[in-house]
């Protein structure tokens, strides 16, 4: 990629960073005192053991702590959700688990992952695309229900007079929140009211709030962010506990020429990556309009 930027006057490499490769370090699950169901799942799918941050998270979960995992992308945060969900249902088959994803696309992906773990996990999904007439049956027949924040606010919390909704909250023992860093601005303040209402309802029904497990990208102060968002305290599991493997990463910080249009130079860059290299890439932008532009010029 450096050759491309060196050969094109439209781009300038401002800085180059290299992150060295890291070997994975695995830990035994034998001392975690897990249920047979969970042990079988882990031994079948993770025969080498689990990573340090995964084990630390499970240990804190077993101590009834609210936890937030802020390790790197693809470090195995989903396994923590899965194990803690299995253990919650194993301990009490009537337990309900609320898994909240800020985007419908993310909830679809996680629905597939949860559904493949074990037969004891009955997974349902309630978002804006699910017909209202089907939602109560999903609530009754599933022990893990995947929601978006919007449908919790607009439908679930608006139907507290329904005994099935009340029973759901009375048995709610675990709340999973993924991509917590996306809760910012007005979305954060609106969601904070939603989570406080959830905590209040559960505390009225059984004198305690549900346990929380949260995953987030690295942010400046995750403990403060989550206290504002959820109204409770969290233990943070960050990079220092992360023993997952990593390939060497080369990071180029570049800037385009001030005289060139952004979309034109991006089109040139994407065409090079697609046609001249075997690399996959992902592009982050800050608006839907930019996403549509980039999708158009990349097709």
Coordinates of C-alpha atoms in Angstrom, one line a residue:
X1 CA 0.0 0.0 0.0
X2 CA 2.9 2.4 0.6
X3 CA 3.8 2.1 -3.0
X4 CA 0.4 3.4 -4.0
X5 CA 0.6 6.4 -1.8
X6 CA 4.2 7.2 -2.8
X7 CA 3.2 7.0 -6.5
X8 CA 0.1 9.3 -6.3
X9 CA 0.5 13.0 -5.7
X10 CA -3.1 13.0 -4.4
X11 CA -2.0 11.4 -1.1
X12 CA 0.6 12.0 1.5
X13 CA 1.7 9.5 4.2
X14 CA 1.7 11.5 7.5
X15 CA 2.8 8.7 9.8
X16 CA 3.4 5.0 9.7
X17 CA 2.7 2.8 12.7
X18 CA 3.5 -0.9 13.0
X19 CA 1.9 -3.1 15.7
X20 CA 3.8 -6.3 16.2
X21 CA 2.2 -9.7 16.0
X22 CA 1.2 -11.3 19.2
X23 CA 0.8 -15.0 20.0
X24 CA -2.3 -16.2 21.8
X25 CA -2.1 -17.3 25.4
X26 CA -4.7 -19.8 26.5
X27 CA -6.1 -20.6 30.0
X28 CA -7.8 -23.7 31.4
X29 CA -11.5 -23.6 32.4
X30 CA -11.1 -26.5 34.9
X31 CA -11.1 -24.1 37.9
X32 CA -14.1 -22.1 36.9
X33 CA -16.7 -24.5 38.3
X34 CA -18.9 -24.3 35.2
X35 CA -22.0 -26.4 34.5
X36 CA -21.5 -29.6 32.4
X37 CA -23.4 -28.0 29.5
X38 CA -21.0 -25.0 29.4
X39 CA -17.9 -27.2 29.8
X40 CA -18.9 -29.4 27.0
X41 CA -19.5 -26.4 24.8
X42 CA -16.1 -24.9 25.5
X43 CA -14.2 -28.1 25.2
X44 CA -15.8 -28.9 21.9
X45 CA -15.3 -25.5 20.4
X46 CA -12.2 -24.1 22.3
X47 CA -10.0 -27.2 22.9
X48 CA -6.9 -25.1 23.6
X49 CA -8.6 -23.2 26.4
X50 CA -9.9 -19.6 26.6
X51 CA -8.1 -16.2 26.6
X52 CA -7.2 -14.3 29.7
X53 CA -9.8 -11.6 29.3
X54 CA -12.5 -14.2 28.7
X55 CA -11.6 -16.1 31.9
X56 CA -11.4 -12.9 33.9
X57 CA -14.9 -11.8 32.7
X58 CA -16.4 -15.2 33.6
X59 CA -14.8 -15.1 37.1
X60 CA -16.3 -11.6 37.7
X61 CA -19.6 -12.7 36.4
X62 CA -19.6 -15.6 38.9
X63 CA -19.0 -13.0 41.6
X64 CA -22.2 -11.2 40.5
X65 CA -20.2 -8.2 39.2
X66 CA -21.4 -6.0 36.3
X67 CA -18.7 -6.2 33.7
X68 CA -17.6 -4.3 30.6
X69 CA -15.1 -5.8 28.1
X70 CA -13.2 -3.2 26.1
X71 CA -10.6 -5.5 24.4
X72 CA -9.8 -5.3 20.7
X73 CA -12.0 -6.3 17.8
X74 CA -12.2 -10.0 17.1
X75 CA -10.8 -10.9 20.6
X76 CA -13.7 -13.2 21.5
X77 CA -16.1 -11.0 23.4
X78 CA -19.1 -12.9 22.1
X79 CA -17.9 -16.1 23.9
X80 CA -18.3 -14.2 27.2
X81 CA -21.9 -13.4 26.4
X82 CA -22.5 -17.0 25.4
X83 CA -20.9 -18.6 28.5
X84 CA -22.6 -16.2 30.9
X85 CA -26.0 -16.8 29.2
X86 CA -25.6 -20.6 29.4
X87 CA -24.7 -20.4 33.1
X88 CA -27.6 -18.0 33.9
X89 CA -30.1 -20.5 32.3
X90 CA -28.5 -23.5 33.9
X91 CA -28.8 -21.9 37.3
X92 CA -32.5 -21.1 36.8
X93 CA -34.3 -22.5 33.7
X94 CA -36.9 -19.8 34.1
X95 CA -34.4 -17.0 33.8
X96 CA -34.8 -14.4 31.0
X97 CA -31.9 -12.7 29.3
X98 CA -32.2 -9.4 27.4
X99 CA -29.5 -9.0 24.7
X100 CA -29.6 -5.4 23.3
X101 CA -27.9 -4.4 20.1
X102 CA -28.1 -0.8 18.8
X103 CA -28.5 -1.8 15.2
X104 CA -30.8 -4.4 13.6
X105 CA -28.0 -5.8 11.4
X106 CA -26.0 -6.6 14.6
X107 CA -29.0 -8.2 16.2
X108 CA -29.5 -10.5 13.2
X109 CA -25.8 -11.7 13.4
X110 CA -25.9 -12.3 17.1
X111 CA -29.3 -14.2 16.8
X112 CA -27.5 -16.7 14.6
X113 CA -24.6 -17.1 17.0
X114 CA -26.8 -17.5 20.1
X115 CA -29.0 -20.1 18.3
X116 CA -26.1 -22.4 17.6
X117 CA -24.7 -22.7 21.2
X118 CA -27.0 -25.1 23.0
X119 CA -30.5 -26.6 22.9
X120 CA -31.2 -25.1 26.4
X121 CA -31.0 -21.6 24.9
X122 CA -34.3 -20.7 23.3
X123 CA -33.5 -17.6 21.3
X124 CA -36.0 -15.0 20.1
X125 CA -35.6 -11.7 18.4
X126 CA -37.9 -8.7 18.7
X127 CA -37.2 -5.6 16.6
X128 CA -39.3 -3.3 14.4
X129 CA -39.6 -5.9 11.6
X130 CA -41.3 -8.4 13.9
X131 CA -45.1 -8.2 13.8
X132 CA -46.7 -7.0 17.1
X133 CA -49.0 -10.1 17.1
X134 CA -45.9 -12.4 17.3
X135 CA -44.0 -10.5 20.1
X136 CA -45.7 -11.9 23.2
X137 CA -45.2 -15.5 22.1
X138 CA -41.5 -14.8 21.5
X139 CA -41.3 -13.2 25.0
X140 CA -43.0 -16.2 26.6
X141 CA -41.2 -19.0 24.7
X142 CA -37.6 -17.7 24.6
X143 CA -35.1 -17.4 27.5
X144 CA -32.8 -15.1 25.5
X145 CA -34.6 -12.3 23.6
X146 CA -32.6 -10.0 21.4
X147 CA -33.9 -6.4 21.2
X148 CA -33.0 -3.0 19.8
X149 CA -33.4 -0.1 22.2
X150 CA -36.1 1.4 20.1
X151 CA -38.4 -1.6 20.4
X152 CA -37.8 -1.8 24.2
X153 CA -38.9 1.9 24.5
X154 CA -41.8 1.9 22.0
X155 CA -43.3 -1.5 22.7
X156 CA -42.0 -3.4 25.7
X157 CA -42.1 -0.6 28.2
X158 CA -45.4 0.5 26.8
X159 CA -47.1 -2.8 27.6
X160 CA -46.4 -3.3 31.3
X161 CA -50.0 -4.0 31.9
X162 CA -49.6 -7.3 30.0
X163 CA -48.9 -10.0 32.5
X164 CA -46.5 -11.7 30.0
X165 CA -44.4 -8.5 30.0
X166 CA -44.5 -8.3 33.8
X167 CA -43.4 -12.0 34.0
X168 CA -40.5 -11.3 31.7
X169 CA -39.2 -8.5 33.9
X170 CA -39.8 -10.6 37.0
X171 CA -37.5 -13.3 35.6
X172 CA -34.9 -10.9 34.0
X173 CA -31.6 -11.9 35.5
X174 CA -29.1 -10.8 32.8
X175 CA -28.8 -7.8 30.4
X176 CA -26.3 -8.0 27.6
X177 CA -25.3 -4.7 25.9
X178 CA -23.1 -4.8 22.8
X179 CA -21.4 -1.9 21.1
X180 CA -21.8 0.3 24.1
X181 CA -19.6 3.0 22.6
X182 CA -22.3 3.7 20.0
X183 CA -24.5 5.2 22.7
X184 CA -23.6 8.8 22.5
X185 CA -25.3 12.2 22.3
X186 CA -29.1 12.1 22.2
X187 CA -29.1 8.4 21.7
X188 CA -27.2 7.9 24.9
X189 CA -29.4 10.2 27.0
X190 CA -32.6 8.5 25.6
X191 CA -31.2 5.0 26.2
X192 CA -30.1 6.0 29.7
X193 CA -33.8 6.6 30.6
X194 CA -34.6 3.2 29.1
X195 CA -32.0 1.3 31.2
X196 CA -33.1 3.1 34.3
X197 CA -36.7 2.1 33.7
X198 CA -35.6 -1.5 33.2
X199 CA -33.7 -1.4 36.5
X200 CA -36.6 0.2 38.3
X201 CA -39.2 -2.3 37.1
X202 CA -37.0 -5.3 38.0
X203 CA -36.2 -3.9 41.4
X204 CA -39.9 -3.3 42.2
X205 CA -40.7 -6.9 41.2
X206 CA -37.8 -8.7 43.0
X207 CA -35.8 -6.1 45.0
X208 CA -32.7 -6.2 42.9
X209 CA -31.5 -5.1 39.4
X210 CA -30.4 -7.5 36.8
X211 CA -26.7 -8.2 36.2
X212 CA -25.1 -6.5 33.2
X213 CA -22.5 -7.7 30.8
X214 CA -21.3 -5.0 28.3
X215 CA -18.9 -4.9 25.4
X216 CA -17.5 -1.8 24.0
X217 CA -14.7 -0.5 21.7
X218 CA -11.9 1.3 23.6
X219 CA -13.2 4.6 24.9
X220 CA -11.6 7.2 27.2
X221 CA -13.5 6.4 30.5
X222 CA -15.7 3.3 30.1
X223 CA -16.6 3.2 33.8
X224 CA -18.0 6.7 33.8
X225 CA -19.7 6.2 30.4
X226 CA -21.5 3.1 31.6
X227 CA -22.4 4.7 34.9
X228 CA -24.1 7.5 33.0
X229 CA -25.7 5.0 30.6
X230 CA -27.0 2.3 33.0
X231 CA -26.9 4.0 36.4
X232 CA -24.8 1.3 38.0
X233 CA -21.1 0.5 38.6
X234 CA -19.0 -1.7 36.4
X235 CA -15.7 -3.6 36.5
X236 CA -13.7 -2.9 33.4
X237 CA -11.8 -5.7 31.6
X238 CA -9.4 -3.9 29.2
X239 CA -6.4 -4.6 27.0
X240 CA -4.1 -5.6 29.9
X241 CA -6.2 -8.8 30.3
X242 CA -6.3 -9.6 26.6
X243 CA -4.3 -12.6 25.5
X244 CA -5.9 -13.2 22.1
X245 CA -3.5 -13.5 19.1
X246 CA -3.0 -10.7 16.7
X247 CA -1.4 -10.5 13.2
X248 CA 1.2 -7.8 12.6
X249 CA -0.6 -4.6 11.7
X250 CA 0.7 -1.7 9.6
X251 CA -1.2 1.5 10.0
X252 CA -0.7 4.3 7.6
X253 CA -2.1 7.8 8.5
X254 CA -2.7 9.6 5.3
X255 CA -4.1 12.8 4.1
X256 CA -5.4 13.7 0.6
X257 CA -4.3 16.7 -1.4
X258 CA -6.3 19.8 -0.6
X259 CA -6.9 20.4 -4.3
X260 CA -8.6 17.1 -4.9
X261 CA -12.2 16.0 -4.4
X262 CA -12.5 13.4 -1.7
X263 CA -14.7 11.0 -3.6
X264 CA -12.4 11.0 -6.6
X265 CA -9.3 10.1 -4.7
X266 CA -11.2 7.5 -2.7
X267 CA -12.5 5.9 -5.9
X268 CA -8.9 5.8 -7.1
X269 CA -7.7 4.2 -3.9
X270 CA -10.5 1.6 -3.7
X271 CA -10.0 0.6 -7.4
X272 CA -6.3 0.0 -6.6
X273 CA -7.0 -2.2 -3.6
X274 CA -9.7 -4.2 -5.4
X275 CA -7.9 -4.7 -8.7
X276 CA -4.3 -4.8 -7.7
X277 CA -4.2 -6.5 -4.3
X278 CA -5.7 -9.5 -2.6
X279 CA -6.6 -7.4 0.6
X280 CA -10.0 -7.1 2.2
X281 CA -10.8 -3.8 3.7
X282 CA -13.5 -2.0 5.7
X283 CA -14.3 1.7 5.5
X284 CA -15.7 3.8 8.5
X285 CA -17.5 7.0 7.8
X286 CA -19.7 9.2 9.9
X287 CA -22.9 9.5 7.9
X288 CA -25.3 7.4 5.9
X289 CA -24.8 9.7 2.9
X290 CA -21.1 9.1 2.9
X291 CA -21.7 5.3 3.1
X292 CA -24.0 5.5 0.1
X293 CA -21.4 7.5 -1.9
X294 CA -18.6 5.1 -1.1
X295 CA -20.8 2.0 -1.8
X296 CA -21.6 3.5 -5.2
X297 CA -18.0 4.3 -6.3
X298 CA -16.8 0.9 -5.0
X299 CA -19.3 -1.2 -7.0

